[in-house]
Short mmCIF file of C-alpha atoms and ligand atoms in Angstrom, two decimals:
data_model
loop_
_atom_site.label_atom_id
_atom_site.label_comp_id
_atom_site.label_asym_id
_atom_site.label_seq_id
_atom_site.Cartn_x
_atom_site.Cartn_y
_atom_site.Cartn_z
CA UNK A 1 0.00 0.00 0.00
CA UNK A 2 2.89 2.58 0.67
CA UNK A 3 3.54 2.01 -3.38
CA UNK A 4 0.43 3.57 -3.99
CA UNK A 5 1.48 7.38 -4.19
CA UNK A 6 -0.48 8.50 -6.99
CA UNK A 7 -3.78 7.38 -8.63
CA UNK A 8 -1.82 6.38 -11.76
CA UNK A 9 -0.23 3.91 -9.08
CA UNK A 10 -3.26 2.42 -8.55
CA UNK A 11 -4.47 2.35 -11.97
CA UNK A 12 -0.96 0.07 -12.74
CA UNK A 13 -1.99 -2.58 -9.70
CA UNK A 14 -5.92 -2.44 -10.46
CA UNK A 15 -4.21 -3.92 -14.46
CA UNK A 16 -2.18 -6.27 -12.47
CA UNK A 17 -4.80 -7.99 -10.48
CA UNK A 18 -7.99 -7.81 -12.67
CA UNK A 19 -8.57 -9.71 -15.70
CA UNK A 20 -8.10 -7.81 -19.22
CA UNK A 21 -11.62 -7.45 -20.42
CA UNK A 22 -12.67 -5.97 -17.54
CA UNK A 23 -10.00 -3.49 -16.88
CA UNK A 24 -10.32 -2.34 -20.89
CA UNK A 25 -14.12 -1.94 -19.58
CA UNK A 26 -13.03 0.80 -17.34
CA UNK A 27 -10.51 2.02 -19.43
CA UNK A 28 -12.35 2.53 -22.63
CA UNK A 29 -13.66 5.55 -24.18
CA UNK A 30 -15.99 5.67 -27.45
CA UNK A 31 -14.92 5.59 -30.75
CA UNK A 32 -11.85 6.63 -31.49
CA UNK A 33 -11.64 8.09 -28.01
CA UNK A 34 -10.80 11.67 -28.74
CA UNK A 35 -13.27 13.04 -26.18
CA UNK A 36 -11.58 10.73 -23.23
CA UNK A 37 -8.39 11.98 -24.72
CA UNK A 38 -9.46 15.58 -24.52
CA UNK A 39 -10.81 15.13 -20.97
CA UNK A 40 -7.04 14.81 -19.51
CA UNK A 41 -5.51 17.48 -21.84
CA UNK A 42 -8.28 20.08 -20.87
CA UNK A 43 -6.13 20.19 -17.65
CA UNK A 44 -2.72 21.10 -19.14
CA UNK A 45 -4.27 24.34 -20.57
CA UNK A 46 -4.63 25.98 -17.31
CA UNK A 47 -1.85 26.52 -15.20
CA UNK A 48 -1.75 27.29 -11.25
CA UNK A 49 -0.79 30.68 -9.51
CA UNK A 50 2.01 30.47 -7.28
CA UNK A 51 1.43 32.79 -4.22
CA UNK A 52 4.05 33.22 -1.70
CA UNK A 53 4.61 34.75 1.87
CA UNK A 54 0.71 33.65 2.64
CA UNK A 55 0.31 32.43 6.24
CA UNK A 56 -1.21 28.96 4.55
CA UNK A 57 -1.01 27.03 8.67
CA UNK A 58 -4.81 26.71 8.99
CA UNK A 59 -6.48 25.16 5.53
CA UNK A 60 -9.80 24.79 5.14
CA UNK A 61 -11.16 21.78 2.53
CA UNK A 62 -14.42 21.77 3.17
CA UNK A 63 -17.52 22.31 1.16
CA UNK A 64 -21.54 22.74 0.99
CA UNK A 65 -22.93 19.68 -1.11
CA UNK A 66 -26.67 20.16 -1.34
CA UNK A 67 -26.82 21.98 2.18
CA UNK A 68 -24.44 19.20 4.10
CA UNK A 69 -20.92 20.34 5.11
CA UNK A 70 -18.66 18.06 4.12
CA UNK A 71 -14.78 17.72 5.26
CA UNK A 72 -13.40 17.02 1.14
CA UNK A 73 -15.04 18.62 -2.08
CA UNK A 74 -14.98 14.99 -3.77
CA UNK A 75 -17.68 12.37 -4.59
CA UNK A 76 -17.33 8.96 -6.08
CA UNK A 77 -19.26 8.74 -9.76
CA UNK A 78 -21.29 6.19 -10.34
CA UNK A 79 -19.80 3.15 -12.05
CA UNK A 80 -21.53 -0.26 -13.44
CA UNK A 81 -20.10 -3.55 -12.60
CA UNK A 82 -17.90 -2.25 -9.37
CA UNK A 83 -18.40 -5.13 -7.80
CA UNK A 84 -16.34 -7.42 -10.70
CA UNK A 85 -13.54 -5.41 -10.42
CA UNK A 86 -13.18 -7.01 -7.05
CA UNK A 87 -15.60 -9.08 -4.90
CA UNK A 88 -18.66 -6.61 -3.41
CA UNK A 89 -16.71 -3.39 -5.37
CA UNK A 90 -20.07 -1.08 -4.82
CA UNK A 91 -20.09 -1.92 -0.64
CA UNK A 92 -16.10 -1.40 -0.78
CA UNK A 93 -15.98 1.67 -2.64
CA UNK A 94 -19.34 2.92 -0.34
CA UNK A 95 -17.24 1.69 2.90
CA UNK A 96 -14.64 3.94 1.88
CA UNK A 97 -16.57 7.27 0.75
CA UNK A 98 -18.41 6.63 4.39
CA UNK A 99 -15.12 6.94 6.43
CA UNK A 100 -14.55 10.23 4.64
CA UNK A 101 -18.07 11.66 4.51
CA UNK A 102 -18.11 12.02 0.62
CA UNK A 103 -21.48 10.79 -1.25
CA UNK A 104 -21.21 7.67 -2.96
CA UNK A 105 -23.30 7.07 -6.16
CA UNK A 106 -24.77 3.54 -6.15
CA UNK A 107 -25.12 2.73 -10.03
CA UNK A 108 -27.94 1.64 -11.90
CA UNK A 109 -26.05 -1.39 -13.13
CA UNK A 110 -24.26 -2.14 -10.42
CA UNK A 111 -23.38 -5.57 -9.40
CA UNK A 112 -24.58 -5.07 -5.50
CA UNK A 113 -27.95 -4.16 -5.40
CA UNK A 114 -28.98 -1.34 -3.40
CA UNK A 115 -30.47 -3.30 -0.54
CA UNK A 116 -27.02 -5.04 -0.07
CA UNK A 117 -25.53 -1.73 -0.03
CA UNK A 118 -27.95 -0.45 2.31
CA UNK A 119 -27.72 -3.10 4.73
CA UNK A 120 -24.26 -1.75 5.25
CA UNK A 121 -24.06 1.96 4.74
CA UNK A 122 -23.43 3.89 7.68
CA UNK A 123 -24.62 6.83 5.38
CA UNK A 124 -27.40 7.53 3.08
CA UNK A 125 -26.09 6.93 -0.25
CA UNK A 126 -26.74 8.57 -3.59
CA UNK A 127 -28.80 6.43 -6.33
CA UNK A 128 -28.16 6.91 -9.85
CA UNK A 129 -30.70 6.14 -12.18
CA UNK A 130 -31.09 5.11 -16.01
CA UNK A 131 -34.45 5.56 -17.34
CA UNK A 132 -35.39 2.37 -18.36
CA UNK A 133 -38.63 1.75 -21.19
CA UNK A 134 -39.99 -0.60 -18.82
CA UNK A 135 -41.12 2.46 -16.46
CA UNK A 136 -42.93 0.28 -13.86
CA UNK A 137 -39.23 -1.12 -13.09
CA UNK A 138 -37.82 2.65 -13.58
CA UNK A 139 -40.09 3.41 -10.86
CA UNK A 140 -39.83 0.46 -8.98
CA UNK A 141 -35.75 1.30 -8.69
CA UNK A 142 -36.84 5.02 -7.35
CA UNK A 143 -39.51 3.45 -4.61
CA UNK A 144 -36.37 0.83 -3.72
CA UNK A 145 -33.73 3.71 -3.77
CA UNK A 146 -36.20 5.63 -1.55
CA UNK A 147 -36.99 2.77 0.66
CA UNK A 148 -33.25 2.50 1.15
CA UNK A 149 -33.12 5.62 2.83
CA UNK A 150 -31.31 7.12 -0.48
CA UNK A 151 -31.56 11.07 -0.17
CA UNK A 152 -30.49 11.80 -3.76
CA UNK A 153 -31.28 10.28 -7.03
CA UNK A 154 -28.91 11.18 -10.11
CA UNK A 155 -30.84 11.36 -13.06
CA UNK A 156 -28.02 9.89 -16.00
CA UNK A 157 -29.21 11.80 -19.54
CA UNK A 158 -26.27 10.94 -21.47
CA UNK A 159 -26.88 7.48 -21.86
CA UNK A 160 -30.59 7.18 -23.64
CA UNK A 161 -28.05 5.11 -26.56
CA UNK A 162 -24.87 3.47 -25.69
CA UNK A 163 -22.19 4.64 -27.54
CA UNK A 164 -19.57 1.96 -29.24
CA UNK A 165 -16.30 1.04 -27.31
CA UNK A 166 -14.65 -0.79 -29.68
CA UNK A 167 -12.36 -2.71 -26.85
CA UNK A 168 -15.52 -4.09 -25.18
CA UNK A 169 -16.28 -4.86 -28.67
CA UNK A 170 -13.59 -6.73 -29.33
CA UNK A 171 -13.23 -8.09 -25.97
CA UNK A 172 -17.43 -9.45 -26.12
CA UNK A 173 -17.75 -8.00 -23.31
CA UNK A 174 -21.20 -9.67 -21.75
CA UNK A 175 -20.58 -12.81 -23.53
CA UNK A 176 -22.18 -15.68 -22.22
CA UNK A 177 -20.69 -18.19 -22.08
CA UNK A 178 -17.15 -16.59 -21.88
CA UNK A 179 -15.28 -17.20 -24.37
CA UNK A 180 -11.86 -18.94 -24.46
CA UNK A 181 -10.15 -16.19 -23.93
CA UNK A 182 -12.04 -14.17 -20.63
CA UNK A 183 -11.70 -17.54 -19.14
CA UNK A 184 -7.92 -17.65 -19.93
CA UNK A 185 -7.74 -14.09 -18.25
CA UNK A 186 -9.56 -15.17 -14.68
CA UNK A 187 -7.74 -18.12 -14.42
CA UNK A 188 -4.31 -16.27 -14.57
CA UNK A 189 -6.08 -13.87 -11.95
CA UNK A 190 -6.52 -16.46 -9.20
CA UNK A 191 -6.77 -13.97 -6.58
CA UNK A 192 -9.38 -12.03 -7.95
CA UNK A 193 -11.47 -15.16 -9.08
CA UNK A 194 -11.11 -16.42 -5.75
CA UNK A 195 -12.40 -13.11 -3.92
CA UNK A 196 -15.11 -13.15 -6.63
CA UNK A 197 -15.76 -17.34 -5.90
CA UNK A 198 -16.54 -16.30 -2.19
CA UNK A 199 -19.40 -13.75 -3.06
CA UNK A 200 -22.55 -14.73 -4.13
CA UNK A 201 -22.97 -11.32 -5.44
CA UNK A 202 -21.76 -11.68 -9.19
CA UNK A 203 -24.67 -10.55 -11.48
CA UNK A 204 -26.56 -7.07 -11.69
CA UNK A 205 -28.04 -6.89 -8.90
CA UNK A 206 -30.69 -4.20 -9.16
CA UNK A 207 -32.30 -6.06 -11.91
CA UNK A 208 -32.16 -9.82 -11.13
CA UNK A 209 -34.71 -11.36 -9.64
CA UNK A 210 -36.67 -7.93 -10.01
CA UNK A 211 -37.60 -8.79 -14.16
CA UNK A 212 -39.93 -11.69 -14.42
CA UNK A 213 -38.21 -14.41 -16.39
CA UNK A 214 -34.59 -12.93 -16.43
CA UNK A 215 -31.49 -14.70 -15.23
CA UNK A 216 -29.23 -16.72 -17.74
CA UNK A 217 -26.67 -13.98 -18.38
CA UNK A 218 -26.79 -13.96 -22.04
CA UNK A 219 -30.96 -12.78 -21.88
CA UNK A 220 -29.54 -9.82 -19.16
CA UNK A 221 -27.12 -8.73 -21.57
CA UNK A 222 -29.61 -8.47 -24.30
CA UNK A 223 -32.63 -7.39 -22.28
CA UNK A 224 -30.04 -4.03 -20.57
CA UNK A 225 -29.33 -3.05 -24.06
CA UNK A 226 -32.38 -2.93 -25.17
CA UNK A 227 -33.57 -1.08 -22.34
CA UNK A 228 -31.94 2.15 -22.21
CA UNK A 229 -35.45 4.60 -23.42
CA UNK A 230 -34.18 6.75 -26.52
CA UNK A 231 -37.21 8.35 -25.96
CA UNK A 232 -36.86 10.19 -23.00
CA UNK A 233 -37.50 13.63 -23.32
CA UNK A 234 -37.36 17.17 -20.97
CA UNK A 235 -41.22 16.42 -20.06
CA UNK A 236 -39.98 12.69 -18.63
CA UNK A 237 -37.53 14.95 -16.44
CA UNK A 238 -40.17 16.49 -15.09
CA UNK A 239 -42.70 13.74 -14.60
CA UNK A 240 -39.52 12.17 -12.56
CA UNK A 241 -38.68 15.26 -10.87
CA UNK A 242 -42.47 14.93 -9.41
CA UNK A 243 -42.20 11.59 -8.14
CA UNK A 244 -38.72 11.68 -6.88
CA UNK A 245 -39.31 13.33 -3.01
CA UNK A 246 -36.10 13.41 -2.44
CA UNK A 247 -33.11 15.45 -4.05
CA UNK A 248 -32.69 15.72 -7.95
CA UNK A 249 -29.13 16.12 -9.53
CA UNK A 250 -29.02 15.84 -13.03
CA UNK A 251 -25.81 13.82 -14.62
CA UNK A 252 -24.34 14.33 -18.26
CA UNK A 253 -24.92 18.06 -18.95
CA UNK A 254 -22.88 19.32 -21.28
CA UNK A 255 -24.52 22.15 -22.99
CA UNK A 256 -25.45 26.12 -21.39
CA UNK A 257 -29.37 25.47 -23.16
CA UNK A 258 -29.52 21.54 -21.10
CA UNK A 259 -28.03 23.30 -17.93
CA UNK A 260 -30.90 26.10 -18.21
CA UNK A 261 -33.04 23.44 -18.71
CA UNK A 262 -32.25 21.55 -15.34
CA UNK A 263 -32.74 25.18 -13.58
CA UNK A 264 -36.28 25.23 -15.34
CA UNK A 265 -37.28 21.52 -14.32
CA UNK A 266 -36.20 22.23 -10.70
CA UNK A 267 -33.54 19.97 -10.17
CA UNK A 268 -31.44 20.85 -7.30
CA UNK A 269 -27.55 19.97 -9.16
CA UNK A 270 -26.19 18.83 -12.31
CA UNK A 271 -23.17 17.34 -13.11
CA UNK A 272 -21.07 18.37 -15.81
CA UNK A 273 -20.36 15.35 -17.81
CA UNK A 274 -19.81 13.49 -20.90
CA UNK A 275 -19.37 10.04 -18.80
CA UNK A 276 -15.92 10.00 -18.90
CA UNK A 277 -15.94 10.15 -22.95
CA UNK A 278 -17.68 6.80 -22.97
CA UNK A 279 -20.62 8.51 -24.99
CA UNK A 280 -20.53 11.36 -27.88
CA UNK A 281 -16.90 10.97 -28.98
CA UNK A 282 -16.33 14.34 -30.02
CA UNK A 283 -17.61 15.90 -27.24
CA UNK A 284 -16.44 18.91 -25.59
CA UNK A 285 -14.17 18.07 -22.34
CA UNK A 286 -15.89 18.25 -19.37
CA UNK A 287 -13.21 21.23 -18.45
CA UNK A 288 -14.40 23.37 -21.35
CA UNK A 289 -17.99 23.15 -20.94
CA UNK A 290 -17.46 24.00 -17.16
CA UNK A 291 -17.30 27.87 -17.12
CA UNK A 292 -19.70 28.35 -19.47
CA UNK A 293 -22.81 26.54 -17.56
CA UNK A 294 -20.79 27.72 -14.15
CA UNK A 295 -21.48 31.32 -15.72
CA UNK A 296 -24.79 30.75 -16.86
CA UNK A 297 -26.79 28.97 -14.20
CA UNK A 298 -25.08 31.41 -11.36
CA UNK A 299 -26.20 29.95 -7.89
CA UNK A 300 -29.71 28.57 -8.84
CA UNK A 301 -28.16 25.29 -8.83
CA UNK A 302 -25.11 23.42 -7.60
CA UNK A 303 -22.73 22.48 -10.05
CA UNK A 304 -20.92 19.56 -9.89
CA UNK A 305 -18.03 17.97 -12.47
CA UNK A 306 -16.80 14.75 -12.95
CA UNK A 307 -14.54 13.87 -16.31
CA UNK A 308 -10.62 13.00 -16.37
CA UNK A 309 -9.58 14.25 -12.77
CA UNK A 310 -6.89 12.45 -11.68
CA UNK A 311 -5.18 14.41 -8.94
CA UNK A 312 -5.53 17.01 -6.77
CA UNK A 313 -3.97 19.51 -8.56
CA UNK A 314 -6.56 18.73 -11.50
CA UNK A 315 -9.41 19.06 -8.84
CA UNK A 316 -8.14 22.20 -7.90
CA UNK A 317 -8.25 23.82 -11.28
CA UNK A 318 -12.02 22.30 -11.48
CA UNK A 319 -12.84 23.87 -8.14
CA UNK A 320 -11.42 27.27 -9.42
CA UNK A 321 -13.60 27.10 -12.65
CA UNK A 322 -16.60 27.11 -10.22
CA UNK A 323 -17.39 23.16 -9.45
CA UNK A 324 -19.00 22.69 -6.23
CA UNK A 325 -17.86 19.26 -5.86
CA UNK A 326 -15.67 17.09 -8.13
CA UNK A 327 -16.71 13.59 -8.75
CA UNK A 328 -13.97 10.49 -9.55
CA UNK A 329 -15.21 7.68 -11.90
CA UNK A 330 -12.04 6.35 -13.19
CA UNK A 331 -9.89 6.82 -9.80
CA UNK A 332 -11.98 5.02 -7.65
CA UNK A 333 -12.41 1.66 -9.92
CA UNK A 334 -8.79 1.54 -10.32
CA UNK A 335 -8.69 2.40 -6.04
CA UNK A 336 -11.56 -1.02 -6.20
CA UNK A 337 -9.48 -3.16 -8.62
CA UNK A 338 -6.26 -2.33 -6.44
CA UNK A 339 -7.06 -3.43 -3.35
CA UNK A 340 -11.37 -2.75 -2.92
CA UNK A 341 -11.78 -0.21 0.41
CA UNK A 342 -8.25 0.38 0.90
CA UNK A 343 -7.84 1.17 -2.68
CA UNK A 344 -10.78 3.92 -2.80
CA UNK A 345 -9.25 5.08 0.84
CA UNK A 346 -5.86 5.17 -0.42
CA UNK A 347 -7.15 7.04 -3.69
CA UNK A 348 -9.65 9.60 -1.44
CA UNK A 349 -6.39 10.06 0.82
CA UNK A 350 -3.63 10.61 -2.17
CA UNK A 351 -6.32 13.15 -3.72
CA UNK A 352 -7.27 15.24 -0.13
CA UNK A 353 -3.37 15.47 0.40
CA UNK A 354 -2.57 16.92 -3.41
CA UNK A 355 -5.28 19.25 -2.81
CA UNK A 356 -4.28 20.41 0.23
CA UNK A 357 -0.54 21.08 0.03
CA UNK A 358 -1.26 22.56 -3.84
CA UNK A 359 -3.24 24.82 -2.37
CA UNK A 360 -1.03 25.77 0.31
CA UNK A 361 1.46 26.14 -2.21
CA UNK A 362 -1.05 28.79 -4.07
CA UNK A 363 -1.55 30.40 -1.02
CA UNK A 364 -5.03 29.60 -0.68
CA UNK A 365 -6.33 28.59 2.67
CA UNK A 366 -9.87 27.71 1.80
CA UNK A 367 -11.87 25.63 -0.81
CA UNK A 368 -14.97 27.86 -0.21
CA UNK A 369 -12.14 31.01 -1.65
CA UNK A 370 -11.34 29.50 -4.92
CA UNK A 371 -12.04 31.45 -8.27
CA UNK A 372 -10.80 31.37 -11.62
CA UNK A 373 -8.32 34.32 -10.41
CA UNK A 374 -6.05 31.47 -8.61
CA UNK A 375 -5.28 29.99 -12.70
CA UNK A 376 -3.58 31.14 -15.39
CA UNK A 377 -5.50 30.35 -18.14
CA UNK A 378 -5.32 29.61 -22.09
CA UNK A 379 -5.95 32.89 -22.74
CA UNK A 380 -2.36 34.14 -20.50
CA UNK A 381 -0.29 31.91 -23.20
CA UNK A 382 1.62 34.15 -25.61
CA UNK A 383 -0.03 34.58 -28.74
CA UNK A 384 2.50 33.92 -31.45
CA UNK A 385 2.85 35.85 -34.64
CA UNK A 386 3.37 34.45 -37.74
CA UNK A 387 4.46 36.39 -40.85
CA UNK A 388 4.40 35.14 -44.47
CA UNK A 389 7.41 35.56 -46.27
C1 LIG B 401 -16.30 1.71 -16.12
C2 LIG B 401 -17.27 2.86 -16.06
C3 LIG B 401 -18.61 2.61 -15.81
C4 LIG B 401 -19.50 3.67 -15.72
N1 LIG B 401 -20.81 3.43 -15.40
C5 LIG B 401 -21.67 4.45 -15.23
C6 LIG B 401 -23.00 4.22 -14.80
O1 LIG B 401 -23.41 3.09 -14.56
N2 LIG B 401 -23.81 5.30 -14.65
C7 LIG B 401 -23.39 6.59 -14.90
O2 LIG B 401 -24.16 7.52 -14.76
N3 LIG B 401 -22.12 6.82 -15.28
C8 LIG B 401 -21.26 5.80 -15.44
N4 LIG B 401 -19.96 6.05 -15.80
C9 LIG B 401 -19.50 7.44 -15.94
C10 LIG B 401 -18.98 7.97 -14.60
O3 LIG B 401 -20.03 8.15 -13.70
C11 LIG B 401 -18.26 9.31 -14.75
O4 LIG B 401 -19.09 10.22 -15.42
C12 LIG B 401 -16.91 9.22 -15.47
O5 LIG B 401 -16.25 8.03 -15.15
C13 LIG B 401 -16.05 10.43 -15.10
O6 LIG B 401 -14.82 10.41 -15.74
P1 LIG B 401 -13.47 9.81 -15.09
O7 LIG B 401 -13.59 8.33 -15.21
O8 LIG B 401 -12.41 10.38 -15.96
O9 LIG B 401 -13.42 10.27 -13.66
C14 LIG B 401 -19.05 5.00 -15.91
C15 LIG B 401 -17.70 5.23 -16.13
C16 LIG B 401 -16.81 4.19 -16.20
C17 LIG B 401 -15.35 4.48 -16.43
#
């Protein structure tokens, strides 16, 4: 564990101990992957002020998410299948954002259902939700979620289609049975098919046993994919917004007019997204399209960000664009895949103390005091002139 000094370190042991197919599931973006691509680089463009002679002793990392204090401006994204990147991944991972009072994001497809992670959650959780065709079971997830003591639903809108990933693809990811070569992969990962041999929990588990007639893995696949509702619309938003008591945030906004649109349908947060460039390859980085909603939606609702952060110093220049929170997809399955709680604690724990001593190093003493004037930004690069001739 003390070789685990940066989240790229855990990213290199979560390869090491999980089988290929499904560490090329986390990995993967859409396409040709410029938009995942563009999601790291987005941070290189800005550039952090160095303030000196600041008294820096006393620092300050705390934040307002949806009227809670909490001690760290992080949250842990929402990511399907947690729980095969290492036995019970979703109760590990919501272990671990518990002991450092972040929200954890339960996902639709995860592999623990939300009663197991109930059952052990200190904290309410959030619940992240895909809107389904089948609406009674849409519905039936929200009454569960609620039932579960869940707080806060996350409303996903940028997956209504799934875009391509060619390495899950190429992989068959979902194959059933697996073919040659997955089961070459587990059994050169005996300790991760032992952990997984000890759980019983190894299938979604939100939808199992709550879809008459579904079980054999191969009709799951199918039935999931043909499940995600192209058709849903602003006016669905609403209807949901009415039957959803609790908190609304709003995942995969992208766009200044679908950020206005949130304010309008009375959601409480969004989250600036493109889900990890997993969807419209192409896509602006999540960076890029911060400012602009930031700017536009003002304080009528909280903005949060999630999209290629990978240290503290990139959460810094996200919390300096105007980001409430920042949210790690990516960083926490590699923390789960490393070593399951430990891994997320060790990755919460590497990104607090980046944070922290980067911004003592800008001379800035409080999360709730960063603004875009603590970066220097595309526009202070020096504009180079050309001349013909
Ligand atoms: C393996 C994987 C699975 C994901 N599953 C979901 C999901 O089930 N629901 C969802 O809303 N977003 C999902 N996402 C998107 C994440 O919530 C988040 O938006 C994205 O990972 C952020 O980018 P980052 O990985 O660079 O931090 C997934 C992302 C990954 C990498």
């Amino acid at each position: 564990m003390d070789d685990w000094l940066t989240v790229e370190d855990l990213r290199k042991s979560a390869r090491q101990r999980v089988p290929g197919f499904l560490f090329d599931y986390i990995e993967s973006g859409s396409w040709a992957e410029t938009t995942l691509a563009a999601n790291r680089s987005a941070f290189t463009d800005w550039r952090l002020r160095q303030r000196v002679a600041v008294d820096v002793e006393t620092r300050d990392l705390s934040t307002f998410v949806l009227g809670q204090k909490r001690p760290l401006p992080f949250g842990l994204s929402p990511v399907g299948m947690l729980g095969l990147f290492h036995a019970d991944g979703e109760i590990a991972a919501a272990r671990a954002a518990a002991a450092f009072d972040i929200p954890f994001v339960l996902s639709t497809m995860s592999i623990c259902s939300i009663e197991d992670v109930a059952r052990i959650a200190a904290e309410p959780f959030w619940f992240q939700l895909y809107v389904m065709r089948d609406r009674n079971f849409t519905h039936g997830l929200m009454d569960r979620a609620a039932a579960c003591g869940c707080d806060t639903l996350v409303l996903t809108l940028d997956l209504q289609i799934m875009g391509q990933r060619h390495r899950d693809r190429r992989n068959r990811l979902g194959a059933s049975p697996m073919t040659p070569r997955q089961l070459f992969q587990v059994a050169t990962h005996p300790r991760w098919a032992l952990g997984m041999s000890r759980t019983p929990r190894r299938s979604f588990g939100n939808i199992v046993g709550h879809v008459a007639g579904l079980d054999a893995r191969a009709s799951l696949a199918e039935w999931t994919a043909r499940q995600f509702d192209p058709s849903l619309d602003w006016d669905d938003v609403r209807r949901l917004r009415d039957r959803w008591k609790g908190k609304l945030v709003l995942k995969g906004i992208l766009d200044v007019d679908d950020a206005e649109r949130a304010v309008a349908c009375g959601a409480e947060a969004l989250v600036v997204s493109n889900h990890g460039g997993r969807q419209l390859d192409g896509a602006p980085s999540s960076l890029e399209a911060l400012q602009a909603i930031v700017a536009s939606v003002k304080d009528r609702l909280e903005v949060f960000f999630d999209g290629g952060v990978r240290s503290g110093q990139d959460a810094v220049k996200a919390l300096c664009l105007g980001a409430r929170a920042v949210f790690l997809g990516r960083p926490m399955a590699y923390g789960v895949g490393a070593g399951g709680q430990s891994g997320v604690e060790r990755m919460i724990e590497i990104l607090r103390t980046e944070l922290d001593l980067s911004m003592a190093l800008m001379g800035q003493t409080s999360v709730a005091g960063l603004d875009r004037s603590a970066l220097l930004g595309p526009a202070a690069a020096p504009v180079r002139q050309y001349t013909v001739g």
